[in-house]
Every structure is written in C-alpha cells, then in structure tokens.
mmCIF file of C-alpha atoms and ligand atoms in Angstrom:
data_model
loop_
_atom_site.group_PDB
_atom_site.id
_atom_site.type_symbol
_atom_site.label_atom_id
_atom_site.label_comp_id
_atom_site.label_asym_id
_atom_site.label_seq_id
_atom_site.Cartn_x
_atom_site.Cartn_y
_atom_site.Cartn_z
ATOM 1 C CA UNK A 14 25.037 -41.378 50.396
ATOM 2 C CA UNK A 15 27.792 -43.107 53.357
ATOM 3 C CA UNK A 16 28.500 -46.177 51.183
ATOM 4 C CA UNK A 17 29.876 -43.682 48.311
ATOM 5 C CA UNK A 18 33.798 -44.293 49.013
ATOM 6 C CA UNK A 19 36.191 -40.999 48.077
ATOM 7 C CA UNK A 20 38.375 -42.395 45.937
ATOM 8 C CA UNK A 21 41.694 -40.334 44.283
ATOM 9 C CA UNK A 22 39.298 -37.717 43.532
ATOM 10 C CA UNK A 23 37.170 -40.056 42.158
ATOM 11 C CA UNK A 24 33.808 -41.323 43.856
ATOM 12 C CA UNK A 25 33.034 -45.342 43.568
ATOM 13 C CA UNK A 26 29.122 -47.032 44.656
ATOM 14 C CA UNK A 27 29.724 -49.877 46.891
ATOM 15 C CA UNK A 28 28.365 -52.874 45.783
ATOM 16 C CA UNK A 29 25.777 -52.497 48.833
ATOM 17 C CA UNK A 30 24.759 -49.036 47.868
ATOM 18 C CA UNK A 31 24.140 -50.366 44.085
ATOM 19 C CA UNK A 32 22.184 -53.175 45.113
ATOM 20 C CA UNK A 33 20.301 -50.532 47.893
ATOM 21 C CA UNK A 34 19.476 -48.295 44.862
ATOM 22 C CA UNK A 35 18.385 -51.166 42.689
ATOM 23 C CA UNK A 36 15.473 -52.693 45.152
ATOM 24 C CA UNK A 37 14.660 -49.177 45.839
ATOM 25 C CA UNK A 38 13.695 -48.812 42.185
ATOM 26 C CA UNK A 39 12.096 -51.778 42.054
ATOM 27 C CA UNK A 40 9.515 -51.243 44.758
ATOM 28 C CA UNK A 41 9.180 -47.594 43.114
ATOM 29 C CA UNK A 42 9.096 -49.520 39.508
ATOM 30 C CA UNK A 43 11.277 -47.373 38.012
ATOM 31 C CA UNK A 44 13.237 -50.247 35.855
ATOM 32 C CA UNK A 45 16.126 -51.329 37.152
ATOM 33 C CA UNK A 46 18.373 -51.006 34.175
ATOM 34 C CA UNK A 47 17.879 -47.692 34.651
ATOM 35 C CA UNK A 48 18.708 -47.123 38.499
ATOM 36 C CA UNK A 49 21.774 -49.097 38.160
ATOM 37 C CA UNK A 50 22.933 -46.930 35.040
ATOM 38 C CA UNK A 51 22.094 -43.703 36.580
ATOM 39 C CA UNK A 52 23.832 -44.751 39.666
ATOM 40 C CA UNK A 53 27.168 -45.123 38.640
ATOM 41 C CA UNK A 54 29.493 -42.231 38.665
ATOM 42 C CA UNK A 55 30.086 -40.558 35.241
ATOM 43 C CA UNK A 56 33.090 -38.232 35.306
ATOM 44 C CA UNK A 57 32.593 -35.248 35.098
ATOM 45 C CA UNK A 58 35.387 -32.320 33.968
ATOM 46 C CA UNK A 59 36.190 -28.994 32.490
ATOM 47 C CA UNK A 60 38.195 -27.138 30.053
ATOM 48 C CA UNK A 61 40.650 -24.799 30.568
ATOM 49 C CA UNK A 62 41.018 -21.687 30.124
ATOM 50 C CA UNK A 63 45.438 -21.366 29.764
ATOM 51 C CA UNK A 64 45.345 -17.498 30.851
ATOM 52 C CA UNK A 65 42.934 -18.190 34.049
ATOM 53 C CA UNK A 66 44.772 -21.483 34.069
ATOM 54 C CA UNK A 67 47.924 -19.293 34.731
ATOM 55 C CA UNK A 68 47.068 -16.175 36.780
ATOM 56 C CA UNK A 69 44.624 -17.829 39.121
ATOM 57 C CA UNK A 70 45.330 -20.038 41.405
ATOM 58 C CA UNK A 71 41.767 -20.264 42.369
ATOM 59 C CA UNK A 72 41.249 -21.097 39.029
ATOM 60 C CA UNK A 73 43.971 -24.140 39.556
ATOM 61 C CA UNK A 74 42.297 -25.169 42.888
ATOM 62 C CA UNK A 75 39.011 -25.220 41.257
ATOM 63 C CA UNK A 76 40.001 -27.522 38.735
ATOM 64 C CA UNK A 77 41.763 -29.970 40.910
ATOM 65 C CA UNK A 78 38.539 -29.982 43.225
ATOM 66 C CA UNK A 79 35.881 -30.502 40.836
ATOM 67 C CA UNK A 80 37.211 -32.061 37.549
ATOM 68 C CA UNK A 81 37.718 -35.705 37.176
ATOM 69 C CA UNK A 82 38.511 -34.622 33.284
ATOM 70 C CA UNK A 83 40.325 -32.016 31.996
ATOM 71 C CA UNK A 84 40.272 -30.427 28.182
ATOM 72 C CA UNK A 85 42.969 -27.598 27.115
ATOM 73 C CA UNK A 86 40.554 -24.878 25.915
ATOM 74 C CA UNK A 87 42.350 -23.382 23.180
ATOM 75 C CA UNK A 88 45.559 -24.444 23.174
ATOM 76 C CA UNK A 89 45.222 -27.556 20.958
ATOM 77 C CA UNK A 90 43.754 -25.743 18.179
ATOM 78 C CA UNK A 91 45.458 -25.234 14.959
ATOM 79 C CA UNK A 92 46.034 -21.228 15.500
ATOM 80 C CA UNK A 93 47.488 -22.066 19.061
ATOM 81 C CA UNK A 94 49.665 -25.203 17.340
ATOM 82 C CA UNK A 95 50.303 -23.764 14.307
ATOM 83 C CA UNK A 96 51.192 -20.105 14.427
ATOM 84 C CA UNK A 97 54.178 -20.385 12.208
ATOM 85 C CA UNK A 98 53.585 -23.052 9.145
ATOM 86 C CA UNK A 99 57.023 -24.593 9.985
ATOM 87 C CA UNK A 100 57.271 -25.431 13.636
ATOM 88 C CA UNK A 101 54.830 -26.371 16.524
ATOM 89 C CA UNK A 102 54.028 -24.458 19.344
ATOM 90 C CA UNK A 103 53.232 -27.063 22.108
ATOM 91 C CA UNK A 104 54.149 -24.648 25.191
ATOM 92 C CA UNK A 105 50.299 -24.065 26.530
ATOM 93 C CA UNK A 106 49.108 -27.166 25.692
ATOM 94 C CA UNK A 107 51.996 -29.630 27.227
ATOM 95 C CA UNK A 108 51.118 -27.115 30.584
ATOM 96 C CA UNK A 109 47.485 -28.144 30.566
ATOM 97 C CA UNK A 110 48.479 -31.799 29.834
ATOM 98 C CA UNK A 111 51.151 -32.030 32.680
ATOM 99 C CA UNK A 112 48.836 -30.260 35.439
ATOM 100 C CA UNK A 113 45.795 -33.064 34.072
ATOM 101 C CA UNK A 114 48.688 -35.558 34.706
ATOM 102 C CA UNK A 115 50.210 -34.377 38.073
ATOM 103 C CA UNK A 116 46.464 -34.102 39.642
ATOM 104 C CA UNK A 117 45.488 -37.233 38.125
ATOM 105 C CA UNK A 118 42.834 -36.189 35.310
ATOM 106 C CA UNK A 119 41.763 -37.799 31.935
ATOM 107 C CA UNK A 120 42.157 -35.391 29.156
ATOM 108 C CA UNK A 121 39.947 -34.721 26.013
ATOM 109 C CA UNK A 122 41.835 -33.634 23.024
ATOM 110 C CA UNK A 123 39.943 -30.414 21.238
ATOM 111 C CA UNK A 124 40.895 -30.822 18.102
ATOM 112 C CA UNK A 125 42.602 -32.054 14.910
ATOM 113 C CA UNK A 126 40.222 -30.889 12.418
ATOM 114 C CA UNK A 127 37.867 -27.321 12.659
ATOM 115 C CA UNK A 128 37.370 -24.761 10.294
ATOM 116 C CA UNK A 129 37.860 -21.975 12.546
ATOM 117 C CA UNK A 130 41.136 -21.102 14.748
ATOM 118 C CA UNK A 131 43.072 -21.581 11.889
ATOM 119 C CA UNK A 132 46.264 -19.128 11.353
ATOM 120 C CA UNK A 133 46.073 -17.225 7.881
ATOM 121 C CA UNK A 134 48.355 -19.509 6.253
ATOM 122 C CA UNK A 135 45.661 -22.766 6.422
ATOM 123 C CA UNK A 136 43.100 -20.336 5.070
ATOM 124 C CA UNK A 137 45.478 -19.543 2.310
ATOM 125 C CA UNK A 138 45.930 -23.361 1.211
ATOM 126 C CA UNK A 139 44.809 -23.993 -2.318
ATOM 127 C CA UNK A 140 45.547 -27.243 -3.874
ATOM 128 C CA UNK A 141 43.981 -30.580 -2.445
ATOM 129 C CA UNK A 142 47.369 -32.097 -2.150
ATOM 130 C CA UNK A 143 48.574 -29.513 -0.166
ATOM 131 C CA UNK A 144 45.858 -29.502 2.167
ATOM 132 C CA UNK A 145 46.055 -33.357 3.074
ATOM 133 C CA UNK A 146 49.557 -33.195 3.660
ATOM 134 C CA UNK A 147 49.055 -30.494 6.036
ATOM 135 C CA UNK A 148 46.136 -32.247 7.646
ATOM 136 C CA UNK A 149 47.790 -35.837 7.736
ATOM 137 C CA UNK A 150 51.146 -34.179 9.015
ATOM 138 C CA UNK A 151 49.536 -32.229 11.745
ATOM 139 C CA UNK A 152 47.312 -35.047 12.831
ATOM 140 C CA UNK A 153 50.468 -37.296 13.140
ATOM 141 C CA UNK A 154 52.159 -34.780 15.194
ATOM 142 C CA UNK A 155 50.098 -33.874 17.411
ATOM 143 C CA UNK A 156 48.354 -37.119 18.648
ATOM 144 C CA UNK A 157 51.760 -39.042 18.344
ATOM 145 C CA UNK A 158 53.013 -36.145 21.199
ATOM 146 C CA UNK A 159 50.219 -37.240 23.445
ATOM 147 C CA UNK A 160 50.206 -41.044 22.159
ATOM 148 C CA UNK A 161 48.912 -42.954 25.548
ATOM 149 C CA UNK A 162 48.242 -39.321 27.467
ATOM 150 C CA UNK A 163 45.475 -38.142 26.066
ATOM 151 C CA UNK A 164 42.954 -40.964 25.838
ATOM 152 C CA UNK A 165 40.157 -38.735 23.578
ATOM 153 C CA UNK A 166 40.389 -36.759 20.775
ATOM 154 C CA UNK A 167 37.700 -34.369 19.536
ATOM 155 C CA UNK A 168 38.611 -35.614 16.170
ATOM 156 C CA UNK A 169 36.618 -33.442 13.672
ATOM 157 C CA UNK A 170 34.734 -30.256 15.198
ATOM 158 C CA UNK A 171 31.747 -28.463 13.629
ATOM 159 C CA UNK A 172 31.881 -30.569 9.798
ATOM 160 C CA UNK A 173 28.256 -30.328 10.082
ATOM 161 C CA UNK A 174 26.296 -27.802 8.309
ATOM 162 C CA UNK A 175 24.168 -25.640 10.754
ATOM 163 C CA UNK A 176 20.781 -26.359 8.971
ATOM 164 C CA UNK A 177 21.662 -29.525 6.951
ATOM 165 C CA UNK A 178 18.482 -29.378 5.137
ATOM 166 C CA UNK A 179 19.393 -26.484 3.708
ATOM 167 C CA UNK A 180 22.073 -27.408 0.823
ATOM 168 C CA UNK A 181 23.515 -30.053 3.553
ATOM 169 C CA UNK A 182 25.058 -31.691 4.659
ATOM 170 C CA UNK A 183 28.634 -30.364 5.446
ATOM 171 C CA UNK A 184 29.434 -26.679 6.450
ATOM 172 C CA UNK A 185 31.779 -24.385 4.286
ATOM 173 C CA UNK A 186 34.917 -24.554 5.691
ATOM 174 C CA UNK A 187 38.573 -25.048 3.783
ATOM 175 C CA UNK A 188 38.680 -28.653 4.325
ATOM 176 C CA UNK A 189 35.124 -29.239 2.734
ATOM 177 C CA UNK A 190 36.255 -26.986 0.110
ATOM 178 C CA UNK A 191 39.488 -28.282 -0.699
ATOM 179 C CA UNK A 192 39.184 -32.330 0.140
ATOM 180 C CA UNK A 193 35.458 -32.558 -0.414
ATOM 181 C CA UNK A 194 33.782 -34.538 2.741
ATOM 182 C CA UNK A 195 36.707 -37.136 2.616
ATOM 183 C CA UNK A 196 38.194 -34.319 4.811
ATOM 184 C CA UNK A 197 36.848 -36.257 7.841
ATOM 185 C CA UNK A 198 37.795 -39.385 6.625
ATOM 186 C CA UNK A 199 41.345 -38.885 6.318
ATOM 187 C CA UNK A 200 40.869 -36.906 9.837
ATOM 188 C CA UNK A 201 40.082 -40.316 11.621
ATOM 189 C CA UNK A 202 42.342 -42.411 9.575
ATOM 190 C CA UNK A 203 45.288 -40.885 10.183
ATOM 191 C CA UNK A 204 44.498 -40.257 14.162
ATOM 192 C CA UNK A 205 43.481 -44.191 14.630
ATOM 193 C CA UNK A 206 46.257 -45.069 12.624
ATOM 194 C CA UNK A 207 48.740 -42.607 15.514
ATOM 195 C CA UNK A 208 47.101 -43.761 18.204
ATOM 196 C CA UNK A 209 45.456 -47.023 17.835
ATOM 197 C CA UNK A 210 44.097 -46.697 21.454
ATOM 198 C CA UNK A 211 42.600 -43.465 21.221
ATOM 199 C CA UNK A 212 39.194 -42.700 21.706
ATOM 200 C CA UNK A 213 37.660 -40.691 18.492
ATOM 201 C CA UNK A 214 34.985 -38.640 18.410
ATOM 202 C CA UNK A 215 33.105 -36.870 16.157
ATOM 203 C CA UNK A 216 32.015 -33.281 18.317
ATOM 204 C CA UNK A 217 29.338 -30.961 17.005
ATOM 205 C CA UNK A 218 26.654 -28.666 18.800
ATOM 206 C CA UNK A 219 22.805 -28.273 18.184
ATOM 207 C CA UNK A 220 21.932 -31.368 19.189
ATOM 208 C CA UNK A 221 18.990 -31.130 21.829
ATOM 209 C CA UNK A 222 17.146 -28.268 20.469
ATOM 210 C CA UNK A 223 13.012 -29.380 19.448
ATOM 211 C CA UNK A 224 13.841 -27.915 16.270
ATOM 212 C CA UNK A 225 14.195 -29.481 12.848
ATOM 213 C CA UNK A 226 17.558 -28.378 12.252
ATOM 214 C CA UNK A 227 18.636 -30.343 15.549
ATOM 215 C CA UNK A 228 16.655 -33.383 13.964
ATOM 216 C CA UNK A 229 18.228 -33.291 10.520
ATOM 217 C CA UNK A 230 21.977 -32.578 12.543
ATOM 218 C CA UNK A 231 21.585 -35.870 14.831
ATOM 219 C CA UNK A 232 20.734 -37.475 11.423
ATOM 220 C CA UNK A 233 23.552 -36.545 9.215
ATOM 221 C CA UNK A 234 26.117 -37.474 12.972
ATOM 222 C CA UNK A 235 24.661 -41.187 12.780
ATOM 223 C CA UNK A 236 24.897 -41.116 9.145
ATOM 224 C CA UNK A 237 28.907 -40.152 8.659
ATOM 225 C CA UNK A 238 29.480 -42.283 11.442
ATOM 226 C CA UNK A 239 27.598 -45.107 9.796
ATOM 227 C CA UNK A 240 30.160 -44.353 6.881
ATOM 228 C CA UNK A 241 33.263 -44.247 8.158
ATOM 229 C CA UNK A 242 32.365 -47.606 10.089
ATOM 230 C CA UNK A 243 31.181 -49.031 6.674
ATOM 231 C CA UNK A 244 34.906 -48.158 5.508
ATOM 232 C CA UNK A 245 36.534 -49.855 8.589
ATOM 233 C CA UNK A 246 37.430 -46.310 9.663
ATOM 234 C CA UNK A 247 37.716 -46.066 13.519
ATOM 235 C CA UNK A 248 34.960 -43.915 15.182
ATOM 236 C CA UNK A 249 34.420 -44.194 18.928
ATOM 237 C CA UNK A 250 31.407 -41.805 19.676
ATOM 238 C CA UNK A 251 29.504 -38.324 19.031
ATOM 239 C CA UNK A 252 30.366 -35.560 22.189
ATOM 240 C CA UNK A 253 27.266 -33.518 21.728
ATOM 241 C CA UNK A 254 28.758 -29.674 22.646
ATOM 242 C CA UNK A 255 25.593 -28.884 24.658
ATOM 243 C CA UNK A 256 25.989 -25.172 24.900
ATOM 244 C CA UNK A 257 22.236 -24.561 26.086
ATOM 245 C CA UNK A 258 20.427 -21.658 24.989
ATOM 246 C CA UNK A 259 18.093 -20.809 28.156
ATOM 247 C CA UNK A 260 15.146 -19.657 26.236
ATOM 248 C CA UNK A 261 15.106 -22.764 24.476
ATOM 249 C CA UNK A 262 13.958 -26.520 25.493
ATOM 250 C CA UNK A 263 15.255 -29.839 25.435
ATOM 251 C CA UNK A 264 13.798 -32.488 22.833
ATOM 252 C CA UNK A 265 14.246 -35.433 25.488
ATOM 253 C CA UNK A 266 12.510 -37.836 22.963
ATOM 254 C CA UNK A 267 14.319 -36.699 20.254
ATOM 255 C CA UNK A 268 17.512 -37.110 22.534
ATOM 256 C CA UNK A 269 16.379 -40.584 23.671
ATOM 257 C CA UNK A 270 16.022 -41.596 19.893
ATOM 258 C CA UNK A 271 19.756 -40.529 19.132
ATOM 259 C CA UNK A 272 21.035 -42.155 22.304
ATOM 260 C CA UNK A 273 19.580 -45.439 21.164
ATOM 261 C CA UNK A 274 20.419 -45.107 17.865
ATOM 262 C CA UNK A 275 24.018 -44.418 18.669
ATOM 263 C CA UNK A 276 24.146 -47.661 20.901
ATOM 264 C CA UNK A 277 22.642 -49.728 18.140
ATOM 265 C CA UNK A 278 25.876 -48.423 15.824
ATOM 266 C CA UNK A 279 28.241 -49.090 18.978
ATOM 267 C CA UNK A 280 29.232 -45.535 19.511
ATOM 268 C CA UNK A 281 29.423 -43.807 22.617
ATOM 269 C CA UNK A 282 28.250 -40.812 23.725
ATOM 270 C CA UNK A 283 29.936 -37.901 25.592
ATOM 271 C CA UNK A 284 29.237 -34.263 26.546
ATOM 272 C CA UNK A 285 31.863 -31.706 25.570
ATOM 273 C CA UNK A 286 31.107 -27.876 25.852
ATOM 274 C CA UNK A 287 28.200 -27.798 28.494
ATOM 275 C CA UNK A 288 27.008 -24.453 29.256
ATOM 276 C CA UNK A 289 24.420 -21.965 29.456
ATOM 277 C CA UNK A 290 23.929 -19.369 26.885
ATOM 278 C CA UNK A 291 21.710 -16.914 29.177
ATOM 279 C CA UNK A 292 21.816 -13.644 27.100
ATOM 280 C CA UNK A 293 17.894 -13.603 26.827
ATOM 281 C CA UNK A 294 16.955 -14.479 30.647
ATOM 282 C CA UNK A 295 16.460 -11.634 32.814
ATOM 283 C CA UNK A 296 18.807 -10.059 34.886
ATOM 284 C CA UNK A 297 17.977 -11.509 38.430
ATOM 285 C CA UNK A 298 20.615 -13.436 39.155
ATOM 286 C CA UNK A 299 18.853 -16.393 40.859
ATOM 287 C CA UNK A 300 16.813 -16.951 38.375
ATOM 288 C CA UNK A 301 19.363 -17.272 36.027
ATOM 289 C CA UNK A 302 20.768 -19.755 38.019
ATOM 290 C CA UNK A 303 17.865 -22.394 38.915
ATOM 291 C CA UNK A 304 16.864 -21.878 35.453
ATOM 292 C CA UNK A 305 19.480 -23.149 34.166
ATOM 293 C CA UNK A 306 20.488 -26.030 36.593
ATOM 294 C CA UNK A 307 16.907 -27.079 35.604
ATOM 295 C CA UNK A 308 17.664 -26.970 32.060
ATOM 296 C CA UNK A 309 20.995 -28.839 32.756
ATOM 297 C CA UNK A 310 19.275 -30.793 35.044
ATOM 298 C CA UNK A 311 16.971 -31.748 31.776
ATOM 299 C CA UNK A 312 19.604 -32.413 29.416
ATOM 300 C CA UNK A 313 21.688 -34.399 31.292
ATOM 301 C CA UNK A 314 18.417 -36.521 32.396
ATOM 302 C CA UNK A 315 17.266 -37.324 29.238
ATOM 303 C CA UNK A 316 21.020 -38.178 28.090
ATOM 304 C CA UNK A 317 21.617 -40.608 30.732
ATOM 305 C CA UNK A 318 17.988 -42.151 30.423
ATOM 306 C CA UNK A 319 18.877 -43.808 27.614
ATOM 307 C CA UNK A 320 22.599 -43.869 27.540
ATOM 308 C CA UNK A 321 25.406 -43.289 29.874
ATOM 309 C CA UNK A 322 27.694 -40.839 28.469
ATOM 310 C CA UNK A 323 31.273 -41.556 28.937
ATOM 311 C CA UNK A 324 32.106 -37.813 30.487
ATOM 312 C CA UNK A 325 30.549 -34.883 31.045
ATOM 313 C CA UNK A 326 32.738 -31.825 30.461
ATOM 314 C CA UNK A 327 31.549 -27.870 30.829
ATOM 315 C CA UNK A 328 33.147 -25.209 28.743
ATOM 316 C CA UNK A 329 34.978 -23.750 31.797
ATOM 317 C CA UNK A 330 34.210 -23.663 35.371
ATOM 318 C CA UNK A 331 33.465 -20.168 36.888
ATOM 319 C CA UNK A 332 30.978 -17.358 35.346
ATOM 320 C CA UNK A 333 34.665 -15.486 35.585
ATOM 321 C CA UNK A 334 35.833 -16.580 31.990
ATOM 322 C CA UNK A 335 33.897 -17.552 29.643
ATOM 323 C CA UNK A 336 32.619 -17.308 25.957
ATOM 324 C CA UNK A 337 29.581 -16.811 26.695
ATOM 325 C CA UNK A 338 29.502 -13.622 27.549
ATOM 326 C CA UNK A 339 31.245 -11.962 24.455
ATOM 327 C CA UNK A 340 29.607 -14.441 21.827
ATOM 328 C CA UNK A 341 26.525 -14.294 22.893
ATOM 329 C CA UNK A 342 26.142 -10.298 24.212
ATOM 330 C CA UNK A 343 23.239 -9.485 26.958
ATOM 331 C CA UNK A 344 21.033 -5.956 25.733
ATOM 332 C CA UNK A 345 21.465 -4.856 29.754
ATOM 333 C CA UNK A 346 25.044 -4.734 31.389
ATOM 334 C CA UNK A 347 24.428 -8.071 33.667
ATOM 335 C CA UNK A 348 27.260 -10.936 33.271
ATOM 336 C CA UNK A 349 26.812 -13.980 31.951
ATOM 337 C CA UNK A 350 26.342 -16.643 34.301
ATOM 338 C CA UNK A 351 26.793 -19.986 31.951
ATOM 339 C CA UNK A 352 28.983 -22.090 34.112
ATOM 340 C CA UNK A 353 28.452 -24.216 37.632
ATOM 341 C CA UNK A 354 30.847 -21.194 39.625
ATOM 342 C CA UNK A 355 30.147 -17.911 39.847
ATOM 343 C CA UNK A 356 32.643 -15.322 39.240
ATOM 344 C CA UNK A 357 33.607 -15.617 42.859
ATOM 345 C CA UNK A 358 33.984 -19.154 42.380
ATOM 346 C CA UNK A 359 30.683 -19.564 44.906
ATOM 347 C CA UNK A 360 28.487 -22.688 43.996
ATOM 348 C CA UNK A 361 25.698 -22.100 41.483
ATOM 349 C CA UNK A 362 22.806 -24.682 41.944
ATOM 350 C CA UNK A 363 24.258 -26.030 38.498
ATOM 351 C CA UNK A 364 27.069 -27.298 40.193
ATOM 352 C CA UNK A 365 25.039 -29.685 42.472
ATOM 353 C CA UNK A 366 23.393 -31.432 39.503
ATOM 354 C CA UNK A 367 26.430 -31.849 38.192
ATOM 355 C CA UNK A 368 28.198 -33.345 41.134
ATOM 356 C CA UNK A 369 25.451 -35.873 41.590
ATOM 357 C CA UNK A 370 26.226 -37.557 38.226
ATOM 358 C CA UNK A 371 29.750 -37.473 39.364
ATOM 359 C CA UNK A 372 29.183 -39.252 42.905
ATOM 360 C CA UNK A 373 26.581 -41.321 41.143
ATOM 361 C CA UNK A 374 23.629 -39.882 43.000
ATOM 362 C CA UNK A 375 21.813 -38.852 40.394
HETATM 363 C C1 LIG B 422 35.867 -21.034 22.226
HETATM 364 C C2 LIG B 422 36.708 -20.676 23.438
HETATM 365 O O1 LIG B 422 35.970 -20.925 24.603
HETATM 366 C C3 LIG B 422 37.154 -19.240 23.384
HETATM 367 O O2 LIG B 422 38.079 -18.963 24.438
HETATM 368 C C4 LIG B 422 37.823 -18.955 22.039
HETATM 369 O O3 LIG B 422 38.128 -17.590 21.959
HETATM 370 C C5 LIG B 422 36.924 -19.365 20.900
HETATM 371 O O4 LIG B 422 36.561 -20.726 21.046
HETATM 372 N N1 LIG B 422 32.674 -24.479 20.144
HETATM 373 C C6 LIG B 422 33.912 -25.055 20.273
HETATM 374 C C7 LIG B 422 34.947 -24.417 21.117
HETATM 375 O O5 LIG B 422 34.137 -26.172 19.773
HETATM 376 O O6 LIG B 422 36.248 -24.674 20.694
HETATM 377 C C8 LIG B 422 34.707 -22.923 21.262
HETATM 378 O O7 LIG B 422 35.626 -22.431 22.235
HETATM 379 C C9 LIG B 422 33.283 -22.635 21.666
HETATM 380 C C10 LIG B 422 32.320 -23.178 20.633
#
C-alpha cells in the first residue's frame, strides 16, 4: 500500500489509506470496526538469542530490520540473574537492553517469576519467609534497573497447571509450594509497586489448542486475573506464548471468546513466544513452511478478529537457533523450521504474514 509512510522503523496508515480501507469494507460488508482494527500496524518483534545475538552479525542485522520489539531470551531469567545467591549478573541482559535502545525497540521483560531456570540455590529454599524475601528482593531489583526502559514485564510465567482440571489449578513449582498461589500475588505487587508504569502481564502457553485443557487454561487466566483486580492488584494483560504445534488446529471461537472476555475485564492481550513446533510434519521443506504460515496466518486472524493485541513477538527469528528443535526432537534428521527465517536467514512465507500485521496490511 503507497499511503503506508516508513516511519523510524516503524510503519504508520495515513488517514486516507484508513478511511480507503474502511469504505472498502463497507461495500464488501465486512464491518467496519473490524477493517479499521485490522488495519492498524501492530508491532511486531523477537527475542533474542544473547550467543547468536553476539557471534552473528546477521543475527544483529536481522533484528534491527524486522523487529519493532525486542525480548532478551534468556538472560532475564533467574539462573542468568541469579547465578550466585549474593550478587546480580546483569552483563547479557543490559547488552540486549542497550542494542533495543540504540536501534530504537520496545522491550518485553521475560520474567520475574517461573519455576524453571532457577539456579540450585532457589530450588533449595525452604521456609515461606525466605522465599518472599527472595522473590520481593529480586523483583525490586530487577525492574527498578530497567524502571522507564523496559515498558513490559512477563510478570509470572507458566503458574498455570498444564491440565487444570486435573487437581488444578496451579502447576508444582517452588513458589506454589512454598507461598501457596499468593506467589503471584506478591509477584505483581511488588513489580507495580517498582514500576508504577509498567505494563504486567500474566504469560502462559496452551492457549489456542480445540482441546479441553486449552478451555479450562483460558479459564483459570481470566479467573486469577479477575482476582488480583478484585484485590486492587495491577494486571495489564495475558501474552498467550503461542508456540504452535503443526499437527494441531486453532480453536478461533474459543480464541474469540477469550479475546472478548479479556476486553470485558480491561486486559490486554499480547503474543509472546510465537512459533512453530513442526517435529510431526514431513520433511519437505515447503510444506513445512506454507503450513505453518497458514497456521500462523490462523492464529493471528482469529486473535486480531476480536482483539488487537498490543505486540506480536516470535521466539527468535531464523530456523538457525531455536528451541524447537532440541525440545521438541524430529524421528528423521530434517531441522526444525519454527521461525519466519530460515537458517540462511532467507524469507519463509511466515515472515510475510507477519509483516502485514506490522505495516497494517493485514
Ligand atoms: C527457552 C529458550 O528459548 C531456550 O534457549 C532455553 O534453553 C530454555 O527456554 N517457554 C518460555 C521460554 O517461557 O522462556 C522458553 O525459552 C520456551 C518455552
């Protein structure tokens, strides 16, 4: 589209092109509500990897080109942070934060609370005391560091039980087992209370899937949400992780319903970890690849329909690094191909559905 103006990276609709769009849904009568919320830009961004971030400079170009958001991978996890119980280890993540800040990216903060990536000595906690100190301290710490900078926090990751109907509703992990669920309370407290401007989010995955499981986990979001609102604790909005599984499909209705049950509590919405998880596909390359910018494609479509999300992140850039592949181990020797670049850093059709939520195209 002409009227889309380049803008610092970023891509704004003119006012002509908006209005444009808007009679054009109108004669098509699709509502036009909906055209005008689809067609405005939604940032789009990636985390990053620190090695890759370090050793390849493609890697570096390929953020700067593409990301309007970045998200230190790893490096603002407790095990990263919080090697040694008595000092912090900020080196990898203040790199992440100045290159975000020199290129002129938003960040996403991933995360204060998690039961995994923990060094041994959080696993070895035992009292309840204990354990909030160490929580509230490290919460304090680290988003009073990046007070201003980093405008999101994944707040709590994973609290949610995998199958919450199953003995639900929180999952096993030392802060459930030594604070009870007020874990998550004192989580957002304490980062509100550091950074009153902050956005804070609640991030979990498993989301989108038509199974019950997914149904019962959108549930129990809504409903802690719901709870720490009720206690005039700040809460923001849900990032839904959105690591796809490419044999699987989309509940778009049951998406919809969370959407619009989100808005009606005044949270926002964001995606956090998008990728692929492709280990059951084929091997054929291209196939790989349209299958899953359709399944993106899907997702992201029945997101938006009902709610604009406030970014759109992907859990790396290029096929190159990735999770994927080791987490989630193929049966033949093909790489995993879960991201919008492959290893080469060549376009993947993935890529285009992603850049036309980011221009505003979509
Ligand atoms: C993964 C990273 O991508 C890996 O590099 C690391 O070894 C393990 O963690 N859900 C999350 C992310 O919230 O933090 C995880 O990231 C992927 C699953």
């Amino acid at each position: 589209m002409q009227e889309i103006e380049a803008d610092r990276g970023r891509f704004r609709l003119t006012r002509r092109a908006v209005l444009r769009t808007g009679a054009a849904a109108l004669a098509s009568g699709t509502g036009f509500a909906r055209a005008q919320a689809a067609a405005r830009p939604i940032p789009v961004g990636s985390a990053a990897e620190i090695g890759a971030f370090r050793n390849d400079a493609r890697y570096r170009e390929a953020l700067k080109r593409y990301c309007d958001v970045v998200v230190p991978m790893n490096d603002l996890k407790w095990d990263a942070l919080r090697h040694e119980r008595a000092r912090f280890d900020f080196a990898g993540a203040d790199e992440a934060v100045a290159f975000a800040e020199a290129n002129g990216k938003a960040l996403r903060g991933h995360t204060l609370l998690w039961g995994e990536a923990l060094p041994p000595w959080v696993k070895e906690m035992t009292t309840r005391a204990e354990a909030e100190r160490e929580l509230v301290n490290h919460i304090e710490v680290v988003v009073d560091r990046y007070k201003g900078r980093i405008a999101t926090w994944d707040v709590v990751n994973e609290v949610i039980k995998y199958d919450p109907t199953s003995g639900g509703p929180w999952r096993d992990t030392i802060w459930q087992r030594l604070l009870g669920p007020e874990h998550v309370e004192i989580a957002f407290r304490t980062a509100g209370r550091t950074d009153p401007k902050a956005r804070l989010v609640l991030n979990d995955f498993h989301f989108e899937e038509a199974e019950p499981g997914a149904a019962a986990r959108r549930q129990v979001a809504l409903d802690i949400c719901r709870r720490l609102k009720d206690k005039g604790i700040p809460v923001h909005g849900i990032g839904m992780q959105a690591h796809l599984y490419a044999e699987k499909n989309i509940d778009t209705e049951g998406l919809q319903r969370f959407m619009r049950d989100l808005d009606a509590l005044g949270l926002d919405v964001e995606v956090t970890e998008l990728d692929v998880i492709d280990w059951k596909m084929p091997a054929d390359a291209a196939l790989r690849d349209k299958r899953s910018a359709a399944l993106v494609a899907t997702f992201l479509e029945a997101v938006v329909s009902a709610k604009r999300p406030k970014a759109i992140v992907t859990w790396g850039l290029t096929d190159r690094y990735s999770w994927v592949g080791e987490t989630f181990p193929r049966k033949d020797s093909a790489k995993a191909r879960p991201l919008p670049l492959d290893a080469d850093y060549r376009a993947k059709p993935m890529l285009a559905v992603l850049e036309r939520y980011r221009r505003g195209t979509a």
